[in-house]
Coordinates of C-alpha atoms and ligand atoms in Angstrom, one line a residue:
X1 CA 1.2 -59.5 20.3
X2 CA -1.0 -59.0 17.3
X3 CA -1.0 -55.5 16.0
X4 CA -2.6 -55.2 12.7
X5 CA -2.4 -52.2 10.6
X6 CA -4.6 -51.5 7.9
X7 CA -2.4 -49.5 5.4
X8 CA -1.9 -46.7 7.8
X9 CA -5.5 -45.7 7.9
X10 CA -6.4 -47.9 10.7
X11 CA -4.8 -49.6 13.7
X12 CA -6.5 -52.0 15.9
X13 CA -6.4 -50.9 19.6
X14 CA -8.9 -51.4 22.4
X15 CA -11.3 -48.7 23.2
X16 CA -12.2 -49.3 26.9
X17 CA -15.3 -47.4 27.9
X18 CA -13.9 -44.1 28.8
X19 CA -16.8 -42.7 30.5
X20 CA -16.6 -43.2 34.3
X21 CA -20.0 -43.0 36.0
X22 CA -20.3 -39.5 37.2
X23 CA -23.4 -37.7 38.3
X24 CA -26.5 -39.2 37.1
X25 CA -28.7 -36.4 38.0
X26 CA -30.1 -34.1 35.2
X27 CA -28.9 -30.8 36.8
X28 CA -27.9 -29.0 33.6
X29 CA -30.5 -26.3 32.9
X30 CA -29.8 -26.3 29.0
X31 CA -30.1 -30.2 29.0
X32 CA -33.4 -29.8 31.1
X33 CA -34.9 -27.3 28.6
X34 CA -34.0 -29.5 25.6
X35 CA -35.8 -32.5 27.3
X36 CA -38.8 -30.4 27.8
X37 CA -38.8 -29.0 24.2
X38 CA -38.3 -32.3 22.1
X39 CA -40.9 -34.8 21.1
X40 CA -41.3 -38.3 22.3
X41 CA -39.2 -39.3 19.2
X42 CA -36.0 -37.9 21.0
X43 CA -34.3 -38.5 24.4
X44 CA -31.8 -37.1 26.8
X45 CA -29.2 -39.1 28.5
X46 CA -26.9 -38.3 31.3
X47 CA -23.5 -39.6 32.4
X48 CA -23.6 -43.1 33.8
X49 CA -26.2 -44.2 31.0
X50 CA -24.9 -46.7 28.5
X51 CA -26.5 -44.5 25.8
X52 CA -24.5 -41.4 27.1
X53 CA -21.3 -43.4 26.4
X54 CA -22.5 -44.5 23.1
X55 CA -23.3 -40.9 22.2
X56 CA -19.8 -39.5 23.1
X57 CA -17.8 -42.5 21.8
X58 CA -15.0 -41.5 19.4
X59 CA -12.5 -44.2 17.7
X60 CA -9.8 -42.2 19.5
X61 CA -9.9 -41.7 23.3
X62 CA -8.1 -38.4 22.9
X63 CA -11.0 -36.9 21.0
X64 CA -13.8 -38.1 23.3
X65 CA -15.0 -35.4 25.7
X66 CA -17.5 -35.7 28.5
X67 CA -20.6 -33.6 27.6
X68 CA -23.2 -32.4 30.2
X69 CA -25.8 -34.7 28.5
X70 CA -26.3 -36.6 25.1
X71 CA -29.5 -35.7 23.2
X72 CA -30.5 -38.3 20.7
X73 CA -32.5 -36.5 18.2
X74 CA -35.3 -38.5 16.5
X75 CA -36.7 -36.0 13.9
X76 CA -35.4 -33.0 11.9
X77 CA -37.8 -30.8 13.8
X78 CA -36.4 -31.8 17.1
X79 CA -32.8 -31.1 15.8
X80 CA -34.3 -27.5 15.0
X81 CA -35.6 -27.2 18.5
X82 CA -32.2 -28.2 19.9
X83 CA -30.3 -25.7 17.9
X84 CA -32.4 -22.8 18.6
X85 CA -32.1 -23.5 22.5
X86 CA -28.3 -23.9 22.1
X87 CA -28.1 -20.8 20.0
X88 CA -30.3 -18.8 22.5
X89 CA -28.4 -20.0 25.5
X90 CA -24.9 -19.8 23.6
X91 CA -24.2 -23.4 24.8
X92 CA -21.2 -25.2 23.3
X93 CA -22.2 -28.3 21.5
X94 CA -21.2 -31.0 19.2
X95 CA -22.6 -33.0 16.4
X96 CA -21.2 -36.4 15.5
X97 CA -21.4 -38.8 12.9
X98 CA -19.1 -41.9 13.2
X99 CA -16.9 -40.1 15.7
X100 CA -13.8 -40.8 13.5
X101 CA -12.3 -37.3 13.4
X102 CA -9.3 -37.1 15.5
X103 CA -9.1 -33.4 16.3
X104 CA -10.4 -32.7 19.7
X105 CA -13.7 -30.6 19.6
X106 CA -14.5 -31.1 16.2
X107 CA -17.3 -33.7 17.1
X108 CA -16.9 -33.6 20.9
X109 CA -18.0 -31.0 23.5
X110 CA -18.1 -30.3 27.2
X111 CA -21.5 -28.8 26.6
X112 CA -24.5 -30.6 24.8
X113 CA -23.7 -33.6 22.5
X114 CA -26.1 -34.1 19.8
X115 CA -26.2 -37.7 18.6
X116 CA -27.9 -38.6 15.3
X117 CA -28.1 -42.4 15.7
X118 CA -31.8 -42.3 15.2
X119 CA -31.3 -41.1 11.8
X120 CA -30.6 -44.5 10.5
X121 CA -32.8 -45.1 7.4
X122 CA -31.3 -46.6 4.1
X123 CA -34.0 -46.2 1.4
X124 CA -33.2 -47.2 -2.1
X125 CA -35.1 -45.8 -5.0
X126 CA -34.8 -48.1 -8.0
X127 CA -36.4 -45.6 -10.3
X128 CA -33.9 -42.8 -9.8
X129 CA -31.1 -45.1 -8.6
X130 CA -30.6 -43.2 -5.7
X131 CA -30.5 -44.0 -1.9
X132 CA -31.6 -41.8 1.2
X133 CA -29.3 -42.4 4.0
X134 CA -29.7 -41.3 7.5
X135 CA -26.9 -39.2 9.0
X136 CA -26.4 -41.3 12.0
X137 CA -25.2 -44.3 10.2
X138 CA -21.7 -45.7 9.5
X139 CA -20.7 -46.8 6.0
X140 CA -20.7 -50.5 7.1
X141 CA -24.6 -50.2 7.8
X142 CA -25.1 -48.8 4.2
X143 CA -23.0 -51.1 2.3
X144 CA -24.8 -54.1 4.2
X145 CA -28.2 -52.6 3.3
X146 CA -27.3 -52.2 -0.4
X147 CA -25.5 -55.4 -0.8
X148 CA -28.5 -57.5 -1.6
X149 CA -29.8 -54.9 -4.1
X150 CA -26.5 -55.2 -6.1
X151 CA -25.7 -51.6 -5.8
X152 CA -23.3 -49.3 -3.9
X153 CA -22.3 -45.7 -3.0
X154 CA -19.1 -43.9 -2.8
X155 CA -18.2 -44.4 0.8
X156 CA -15.4 -45.1 3.2
X157 CA -12.7 -47.6 2.9
X158 CA -12.3 -48.6 6.6
X159 CA -14.7 -50.0 9.0
X160 CA -16.8 -47.8 11.5
X161 CA -16.5 -44.4 9.5
X162 CA -19.5 -42.2 9.7
X163 CA -21.5 -41.2 6.6
X164 CA -21.9 -37.7 7.7
X165 CA -18.4 -36.5 8.6
X166 CA -16.9 -38.4 5.7
X167 CA -19.3 -36.9 3.2
X168 CA -19.3 -33.3 4.5
X169 CA -15.5 -33.2 4.3
X170 CA -15.0 -34.9 0.9
X171 CA -14.6 -38.4 1.1
X172 CA -12.0 -40.5 -0.6
X173 CA -13.4 -44.0 -1.6
X174 CA -12.3 -47.1 -3.4
X175 CA -14.7 -46.1 -5.9
X176 CA -13.2 -42.5 -6.4
X177 CA -11.3 -43.4 -9.4
X178 CA -14.6 -44.2 -11.2
X179 CA -16.9 -41.8 -9.7
X180 CA -15.0 -39.0 -7.8
X181 CA -15.4 -37.9 -4.1
X182 CA -18.3 -38.7 -2.0
X183 CA -19.3 -35.0 -2.3
X184 CA -19.5 -35.5 -6.1
X185 CA -22.3 -38.0 -5.5
X186 CA -24.5 -36.2 -3.3
X187 CA -27.8 -35.1 -4.9
X188 CA -29.6 -33.6 -2.0
X189 CA -29.0 -32.8 1.7
X190 CA -31.8 -32.7 4.3
X191 CA -30.5 -29.8 6.4
X192 CA -31.6 -28.5 9.7
X193 CA -30.6 -24.8 9.4
X194 CA -29.1 -23.0 12.6
X195 CA -32.4 -21.4 13.0
X196 CA -34.2 -24.6 13.2
X197 CA -35.8 -24.6 9.9
X198 CA -35.8 -28.0 7.9
X199 CA -34.9 -27.7 4.3
X200 CA -34.0 -30.0 1.4
X201 CA -30.8 -28.6 -0.2
X202 CA -30.0 -29.5 -3.9
X203 CA -28.4 -27.8 -6.9
X204 CA -32.1 -26.6 -7.9
X205 CA -33.2 -25.3 -4.5
X206 CA -30.1 -23.3 -3.2
X207 CA -27.0 -23.8 -5.4
X208 CA -24.9 -21.8 -3.1
X209 CA -25.7 -23.8 0.0
X210 CA -25.4 -27.0 -1.9
X211 CA -21.8 -25.9 -2.9
X212 CA -21.1 -25.1 0.8
X213 CA -22.1 -28.3 2.3
X214 CA -19.9 -30.3 0.0
X215 CA -16.8 -30.0 2.1
X216 CA -18.0 -27.3 4.5
X217 CA -18.7 -29.9 7.3
X218 CA -20.8 -28.5 10.1
X219 CA -20.8 -24.8 9.2
X220 CA -24.3 -24.5 7.8
X221 CA -26.4 -26.6 10.3
X222 CA -27.0 -30.2 11.0
X223 CA -27.6 -32.6 8.2
X224 CA -30.2 -35.3 8.8
X225 CA -30.1 -37.1 5.7
X226 CA -28.1 -37.5 2.4
X227 CA -29.6 -38.5 -1.0
X228 CA -26.6 -40.3 -2.9
X229 CA -26.3 -41.7 -6.3
X230 CA -25.8 -45.4 -6.5
X231 CA -23.9 -47.6 -8.9
X232 CA -24.1 -51.3 -9.7
X233 CA -21.9 -53.5 -7.4
X234 CA -20.5 -56.9 -8.2
X235 CA -18.3 -58.9 -5.8
X236 CA -14.9 -57.2 -5.5
X237 CA -11.3 -58.4 -5.2
X238 CA -8.8 -57.4 -2.7
X239 CA -8.0 -56.9 1.0
X240 CA -4.9 -56.0 3.1
X241 CA -1.4 -57.3 3.0
X242 CA 1.5 -56.6 5.6
X243 CA 5.0 -57.0 4.6
X244 CA 8.3 -57.1 6.7
X245 CA 10.2 -53.7 6.8
X246 CA 12.7 -55.2 4.7
X247 CA 10.3 -55.4 1.8
X248 CA 10.3 -51.7 1.7
X249 CA 12.1 -51.3 -1.7
X250 CA 10.3 -53.9 -3.4
X251 CA 6.9 -52.4 -2.5
X252 CA 8.0 -48.8 -3.1
X253 CA 9.1 -50.0 -6.5
X254 CA 5.8 -51.8 -7.3
X255 CA 3.9 -48.6 -5.9
X256 CA 5.7 -46.2 -8.3
X257 CA 5.2 -48.5 -11.2
X258 CA 1.5 -48.9 -10.2
X259 CA 1.1 -45.1 -10.1
X260 CA 3.1 -44.5 -13.3
X261 CA 1.5 -47.4 -15.3
X262 CA -1.9 -48.5 -14.2
X263 CA -4.8 -46.5 -15.8
X264 CA -7.6 -48.8 -15.0
X265 CA -9.9 -46.8 -12.8
X266 CA -11.4 -50.1 -11.0
X267 CA -8.0 -50.8 -9.5
X268 CA -6.4 -48.6 -6.5
X269 CA -4.0 -49.3 -3.6
X270 CA -2.8 -47.7 -0.5
X271 CA 0.9 -48.2 0.6
X272 CA 1.9 -47.3 4.0
X273 CA 5.3 -47.2 6.0
X274 CA 4.4 -47.9 9.3
X275 CA 6.9 -47.7 12.4
X276 CA 5.8 -49.9 15.5
X277 CA 8.4 -49.6 18.4
X278 CA 7.3 -52.9 19.9
X279 CA 8.0 -55.0 16.9
X280 CA 10.7 -57.6 17.6
X281 CA 12.6 -57.1 14.4
X282 CA 15.7 -54.8 14.1
X283 CA 13.8 -52.6 11.7
X284 CA 10.6 -51.5 13.6
X285 CA 8.8 -51.2 10.2
X286 CA 6.2 -53.0 8.5
X287 CA 4.8 -52.1 5.1
X288 CA 0.9 -52.2 4.8
X289 CA -0.9 -52.5 1.7
X290 CA -4.6 -52.2 0.9
X291 CA -5.3 -53.5 -2.5
X292 CA -8.6 -53.2 -4.3
X293 CA -10.1 -54.2 -7.8
X294 CA -13.8 -53.3 -8.6
X295 CA -14.7 -56.7 -10.1
X296 CA -14.4 -60.4 -8.7
X297 CA -11.1 -61.0 -10.5
X298 CA -8.6 -58.6 -11.5
X299 CA -6.9 -58.4 -15.0
X300 CA -4.1 -60.9 -15.1
X301 CA -0.8 -59.4 -14.0
X302 CA -2.0 -56.3 -12.7
X303 CA -1.0 -56.8 -9.0
X304 CA 1.7 -59.4 -9.6
X305 CA 4.4 -57.1 -8.4
X306 CA 2.8 -56.9 -5.0
X307 CA 1.6 -60.4 -4.7
X308 CA 5.1 -61.8 -5.4
X309 CA 6.6 -60.2 -2.6
X310 CA 6.6 -62.5 0.6
X311 CA 4.1 -61.2 3.1
X312 CA 3.7 -61.7 6.9
X313 CA 0.0 -61.4 6.6
X314 CA -2.3 -61.8 3.5
X315 CA -6.0 -61.4 3.6
X316 CA -6.9 -61.0 -0.2
X317 CA -9.8 -62.7 -1.9
X318 CA -12.9 -62.4 -3.9
X319 CA -15.6 -61.0 -1.5
X320 CA -18.5 -58.6 -1.0
X321 CA -17.5 -55.0 -0.6
X322 CA -18.6 -54.9 3.1
X323 CA -16.2 -57.8 3.7
X324 CA -13.3 -55.9 2.0
X325 CA -14.0 -52.7 4.1
X326 CA -14.0 -54.9 7.3
X327 CA -11.1 -57.0 6.1
X328 CA -9.0 -56.3 9.1
X329 CA -10.6 -57.2 12.3
X330 CA -11.5 -54.2 14.6
X331 CA -9.8 -55.5 17.7
X332 CA -8.2 -53.1 19.9
X333 CA -5.6 -53.9 22.4
X334 CA -5.2 -50.6 24.3
X335 CA -6.9 -47.2 24.4
X336 CA -5.3 -44.9 22.0
X337 CA -4.8 -41.4 21.3
X338 CA -4.7 -40.4 17.7
X339 CA -3.3 -37.5 15.6
X340 CA -4.0 -37.2 11.9
X341 CA -2.2 -35.0 9.5
X342 CA -1.5 -35.0 5.7
X343 CA 0.8 -34.0 2.8
X344 CA -0.5 -32.2 -0.1
X345 CA 0.2 -33.7 -3.7
X346 CA 2.6 -36.4 -3.2
X347 CA 3.6 -37.9 -6.4
X348 CA 5.1 -41.3 -5.6
X349 CA 8.5 -41.5 -6.9
X350 CA 11.3 -43.4 -5.6
X351 CA 12.9 -40.2 -4.2
X352 CA 9.7 -39.4 -2.4
X353 CA 9.8 -42.9 -1.0
X354 CA 13.2 -42.6 0.3
X355 CA 12.3 -39.2 1.8
X356 CA 9.1 -40.5 3.7
X357 CA 11.1 -43.8 4.7
X358 CA 13.8 -41.7 6.4
X359 CA 11.3 -39.6 8.0
X360 CA 9.3 -42.7 9.2
X361 CA 12.4 -44.2 10.8
X362 CA 13.6 -40.8 12.3
X363 CA 10.3 -39.7 13.8
X364 CA 9.4 -43.2 15.0
X365 CA 12.7 -43.2 17.0
X366 CA 12.1 -39.7 18.3
X367 CA 8.7 -40.7 19.7
X368 CA 9.5 -44.2 21.0
X369 CA 10.0 -42.9 24.5
X370 CA 6.7 -40.9 24.5
X371 CA 4.5 -43.9 24.4
X372 CA 4.4 -44.3 20.7
X373 CA 2.3 -47.2 19.6
X374 CA 2.1 -46.8 15.9
X375 CA 3.4 -44.2 13.3
X376 CA 2.2 -44.3 9.8
X377 CA 2.6 -42.5 6.5
X378 CA 0.2 -43.7 3.8
X379 CA 0.4 -43.2 0.0
X380 CA -3.0 -43.4 -1.5
X381 CA -2.8 -44.0 -5.1
X382 CA -5.5 -42.5 -7.2
X383 CA -5.8 -41.5 -10.9
X384 CA -5.1 -38.0 -11.9
X385 CA -8.4 -37.3 -13.3
X386 CA -10.3 -38.1 -10.0
X387 CA -11.6 -34.5 -9.7
X388 CA -13.2 -34.5 -13.2
X389 CA -16.3 -36.4 -11.9
X390 CA -18.3 -33.3 -11.1
X391 CA -19.4 -30.3 -13.1
X392 CA -20.6 -28.3 -10.2
X393 CA -18.1 -26.4 -7.8
X394 CA -17.7 -28.0 -4.3
X395 CA -16.5 -26.2 -1.1
X396 CA -13.7 -29.1 -1.1
X397 CA -11.7 -29.4 -3.2
X398 CA -11.4 -25.7 -4.2
X399 CA -9.3 -26.8 -7.0
X400 CA -10.2 -29.5 -9.5
X401 CA -7.9 -28.7 -12.5
X402 CA -4.9 -29.8 -11.1
X403 CA -4.3 -33.4 -10.0
X404 CA -3.4 -34.2 -6.2
X405 CA -3.5 -37.2 -4.0
X406 CA -4.4 -37.7 -0.5
X407 CA -1.7 -38.7 1.9
X408 CA -2.3 -39.6 5.5
X409 CA 0.0 -39.2 8.5
X410 CA -1.3 -41.2 11.5
X411 CA 0.2 -41.1 15.0
X412 CA -1.1 -43.2 17.9
X413 CA 0.3 -43.2 21.5
X414 CA -1.1 -44.0 25.0
X415 CA -0.1 -41.2 27.5
X416 CA -2.0 -37.8 27.5
X417 CA 1.4 -36.4 29.0
X418 CA 2.6 -36.3 25.4
X419 CA -0.3 -35.0 23.6
X420 CA 1.4 -31.5 22.8
X421 CA 4.5 -33.4 21.6
X422 CA 2.5 -35.4 19.1
X423 CA 0.5 -32.4 17.8
X424 CA 3.9 -30.5 17.4
X425 CA 5.5 -33.5 15.7
X426 CA 2.6 -34.0 13.3
X427 CA 2.9 -30.4 12.3
X428 CA 6.9 -30.7 12.1
X429 CA 6.9 -33.9 10.0
X430 CA 4.4 -32.4 7.5
X431 CA 6.6 -29.2 7.2
X432 CA 9.8 -31.3 6.7
X433 CA 8.3 -33.5 4.1
X434 CA 6.8 -30.4 2.1
X435 CA 10.3 -29.0 2.0
X436 CA 11.6 -32.3 1.0
X437 CA 9.3 -32.7 -1.8
X438 CA 9.9 -29.2 -3.1
X439 CA 13.6 -30.1 -3.0
X440 CA 12.8 -33.2 -5.2
X441 CA 11.3 -30.8 -7.7
X442 CA 7.6 -31.3 -6.8
X443 CA 7.2 -27.4 -6.4
X444 CA 3.5 -27.4 -7.0
X445 CA 2.8 -28.7 -3.3
X446 CA 2.8 -25.2 -1.9
X447 CA -0.5 -24.6 -3.8
X448 CA -2.3 -27.9 -3.3
X449 CA -5.5 -28.1 -1.0
X450 CA -5.4 -29.9 2.3
X451 CA -8.0 -32.4 3.0
X452 CA -10.2 -31.2 5.8
X453 CA -10.8 -34.7 7.1
X454 CA -7.1 -35.3 7.6
X455 CA -5.7 -31.9 8.4
X456 CA -4.6 -31.2 12.0
X457 CA -6.4 -28.7 14.1
X458 CA -4.6 -25.3 13.6
X459 CA -4.3 -25.8 9.8
X460 CA -5.1 -22.3 8.1
X461 CA -8.5 -22.3 6.5
X462 CA -7.0 -20.9 3.3
X463 CA -5.1 -24.1 3.0
X464 CA -8.1 -26.2 2.9
X465 CA -10.5 -24.1 1.1
X466 CA -8.3 -21.8 -1.0
X467 CA -10.1 -19.5 -3.3
X468 CA -13.6 -20.8 -2.1
X469 CA -13.0 -19.2 1.3
X470 CA -14.6 -15.7 0.6
X471 CA -17.7 -17.3 -0.8
X472 CA -18.0 -19.7 2.1
X473 CA -17.7 -16.9 4.5
X474 CA -20.4 -15.0 2.8
X475 CA -22.6 -18.1 2.6
X476 CA -22.0 -18.5 6.3
X477 CA -23.1 -15.0 7.2
X478 CA -26.5 -15.7 5.2
X479 CA -27.2 -19.1 6.5
X480 CA -26.2 -18.5 10.1
X481 CA -26.1 -14.9 10.8
X482 CA -26.0 -15.3 14.7
X483 CA -23.2 -17.9 14.4
X484 CA -25.0 -20.7 16.2
X485 CA -22.7 -23.2 14.4
X486 CA -19.7 -21.4 15.8
X487 CA -20.8 -23.1 19.2
X488 CA -19.6 -26.3 17.7
X489 CA -16.0 -27.1 16.7
X490 CA -14.4 -27.8 13.4
X491 CA -13.1 -25.7 10.6
X492 CA -15.1 -22.4 10.9
X493 CA -15.9 -19.9 8.3
Ligands
LIG1 C1 -9.7 -45.4 10.8 C2 -10.0 -44.2 9.9 C3 -10.1 -44.5 8.4 C4 -10.4 -43.4 7.5 N1 -10.6 -43.7 6.2 C5 -10.9 -42.7 5.4 C6 -11.1 -43.1 4.0 O1 -11.2 -44.1 3.6 N2 -11.3 -41.9 3.2 C7 -11.4 -40.7 3.6 O2 -11.8 -39.7 2.9 N3 -11.4 -40.4 5.0 C8 -11.1 -41.3 5.9 N4 -10.9 -41.1 7.2 C9 -11.1 -39.6 7.5 C10 -12.6 -39.5 7.7 O3 -13.2 -39.0 6.6 C11 -12.8 -38.4 8.8 O4 -12.4 -38.8 10.1 C12 -14.5 -38.2 8.9 O5 -14.5 -36.8 9.6 C13 -15.2 -39.1 9.7 O6 -16.5 -38.9 9.8 P1 -17.4 -39.1 11.0 O7 -18.7 -39.0 10.7 O8 -16.9 -40.6 11.4 O9 -16.7 -38.1 11.9 P2 -17.4 -37.3 13.2 O10 -16.1 -37.1 14.1 O11 -18.6 -37.8 13.6 O12 -17.6 -35.8 12.4 C14 -16.7 -35.1 11.7 C15 -17.0 -33.8 11.5 O13 -18.3 -33.8 10.8 C16 -19.3 -33.0 11.6 N5 -20.6 -33.7 11.3 C17 -20.8 -35.0 11.6 N6 -22.0 -35.3 11.5 C18 -22.7 -34.2 11.0 C19 -24.0 -33.7 10.6 N7 -25.0 -34.6 10.6 N8 -24.2 -32.5 10.1 C20 -23.3 -31.6 10.2 N9 -21.9 -31.9 10.5 C21 -21.6 -33.1 11.0 C22 -18.7 -33.0 12.8 O14 -19.3 -31.9 13.7 C23 -17.3 -33.1 12.7 O15 -16.9 -31.6 12.4 C24 -10.6 -42.0 8.1 C25 -10.4 -41.7 9.5 C26 -10.1 -42.9 10.3 C27 -9.9 -42.6 11.8
LIG2 C1 6.2 -48.8 -15.1 O1 6.6 -47.7 -14.4 C2 8.1 -47.7 -14.0 C3 8.4 -46.6 -13.1 O2 8.0 -45.5 -13.6 C4 8.8 -48.0 -15.3 O3 10.3 -48.0 -15.0 C5 8.5 -49.0 -16.2 O4 8.9 -49.3 -17.3 C6 6.7 -49.0 -16.5 N1 6.2 -50.1 -17.2 C7 6.0 -51.4 -16.5 C8 5.2 -52.3 -17.5 O5 6.2 -51.6 -15.4
LIG3 C1 -11.6 -60.0 18.1 O1 -12.6 -59.9 18.9 C2 -13.5 -61.0 18.8 C3 -14.7 -60.6 19.6 O2 -14.4 -59.6 20.6 C4 -13.0 -62.3 19.2 O3 -13.7 -63.5 19.1 C5 -11.5 -62.5 18.4 O4 -10.9 -63.6 18.8 C6 -10.6 -61.3 18.5 N1 -9.4 -61.5 17.5 C7 -8.3 -61.1 17.7 C8 -7.4 -61.3 16.4 O5 -7.9 -60.7 18.7
LIG4 C1 16.1 -37.9 7.7 O1 15.1 -37.3 8.6 C2 15.6 -36.5 9.7 C3 14.5 -36.3 10.5 O2 13.6 -35.6 9.9 C4 16.4 -35.2 9.0 O3 17.0 -34.6 10.0 C5 17.4 -35.7 7.9 O4 17.8 -34.4 7.3 C6 16.6 -36.7 6.9 N1 17.7 -37.3 5.9 C7 17.5 -37.3 4.7 C8 18.5 -37.8 3.8 O5 16.4 -36.9 4.2
LIG5 C1 14.5 -44.1 25.4 O1 14.7 -44.5 26.7 C2 15.7 -45.5 26.9 C3 15.6 -46.1 28.3 O2 15.3 -45.0 29.3 C4 17.1 -44.9 26.7 O3 18.1 -46.0 26.8 C5 17.0 -44.3 25.3 O4 18.3 -43.8 25.1 C6 15.9 -43.4 25.0 N1 15.9 -42.9 23.6 C7 15.6 -41.9 23.2 C8 15.7 -41.7 21.7 O5 15.5 -40.9 23.8
LIG6 C1 1.3 -32.6 -8.2 O1 2.3 -33.3 -8.6 C2 2.3 -33.8 -9.9 C3 3.6 -34.6 -10.1 O2 4.6 -34.1 -9.6 C4 2.2 -32.7 -10.8 O3 2.1 -33.1 -12.2 C5 1.2 -31.8 -10.5 O4 1.0 -30.6 -11.3 C6 1.0 -31.4 -9.1 N1 0.0 -30.7 -8.7 C7 0.0 -29.5 -8.4 C8 -1.4 -28.8 -8.0 O5 1.1 -28.8 -8.1

């Protein structure tokens, strides 16, 4: 068996087509009304059609739902017509970018699914050094289009992730040490408001809405295009490494030293403790590393502590950015159910390493008999000043003065019988690790914002949006007084 783990953030499993052919006939009145209202630039698809399956696709089978129809919108005006019909008929709906959120219902629905694949433009403006990017794209497409121009954007670190959900939730990138989050690099949003109106939202046109969209996900309407800052891009160096579980002490020490000593913003790593019950080793553990330097060759010595440890897999080289992001093959061996959660403000000390390692092994054993495929805890090492790259306020993070790092908890399993167990375990492991960190003296964790793109469904909104929440709720009342966007799932103001 070849099960590759990309530093905890991505595991390769097979997504079989989850949609079985059901009724082909357009019987739903709302779908029919939409089909009549939209222009010829847009189209409605029903179960059984391959484009229906493409529309509802999610990376995790557990967050795929079978909608009544999929409407592929082709123009912002058509998105507006669709939203008006959905609002008037109070029809539950979903808007999806890359389909990578793992919370069920956040970009899936049993009602009407709006697919944005037709918003697929990448238009670079060399004068302003900005790029207009359609909201139906995944980052891979954007990187591929920009590479020949020698420029790049602040986007995702793994293959297949949507521009839209990633950006509207915050967006931690390999370029974040240098330029901040994805939200810090958006100059304008083309937004279809819940009342159907199409507007260009910028700091100049509507500062409050501009603030709200930067982290507020789908609360304020449907974004059809982003205007993003670009930066020069050379070839980069890095990739993925997998170590046997026995290397945990060496990689933990190297990670602590990296965090404490490396101040070069071009360098970043992710270290993941990953439990795989089917491994043939006594310790069902592998250590995953994603390693990145934003130049063709890293400074001598910078990553030696990692490179010196014998690895079971090493794919590290000088390459283009897209190749780095796609370093691990996207092959899947089984349909997978996925839960994500996070830890606030994990400062990577050896004590925290021991705490998380114990948790990895304990929870791995606990879940083994519940069709566990992979359990992973990933430390994402960023510089403390990553929140200093924006002088405007953003919905997320609500707090920029104190440093905190994203930390990802990932669970994959195969049987829906255990969905509740996994949800509860993802919540419980987070709570135990927070307590453990506080016991180790990291008392600040109680007040650190939770990343909306990792947080598990049910997380209180205050944990994510903190002191911004009242302003976001007021903004929501202004932009969406009849709560059309409340018909779509997600973090709701
Ligand atoms: C394998 C993997 C790797 C990841 N790597 C990273 C990483 O490197 N850095 C990081 O920060 N995060 C990462 N994430 C988390 C990622 O940011 C979230 O999953 C994010 O939501 C993905 O965006 P999407 O467009 O694919 O999601 P979707 O599931 O399509 O959408 C997510 C949310 O955004 C809303 N939305 C989507 N499109 C629009 C739109 N046009 N207008 C309004 N609302 C919209 C949806 O309704 C939904 O609520 C990763 C996740 C996975 C599964
Ligand atoms: C780096 O950090 C570690 C751990 O904090 C420390 O012991 C070490 O002296 C530092 N310096 C170097 C060069 O690794
Ligand atoms: C991955 O899939 C591709 C195409 O489906 C195939 O050619 C390749 O051999 C697979 N690789 C692995 C490691 O399974
Ligand atoms: C290890 O993890 C288990 C399960 O969460 C917990 O009960 C135990 O107290 C932990 N031990 C240490 C030393 O942290
Ligand atoms: C898992 O199942 C096996 C086989 O049924 C059993 O021997 C083992 O004790 C179980 N482990 C746990 C942790 O429940
Ligand atoms: C996060 O942890 C670091 C290291 O322990 C600490 O310096 C920082 O103040 C913490 N942040 C918050 C918001 O507590």
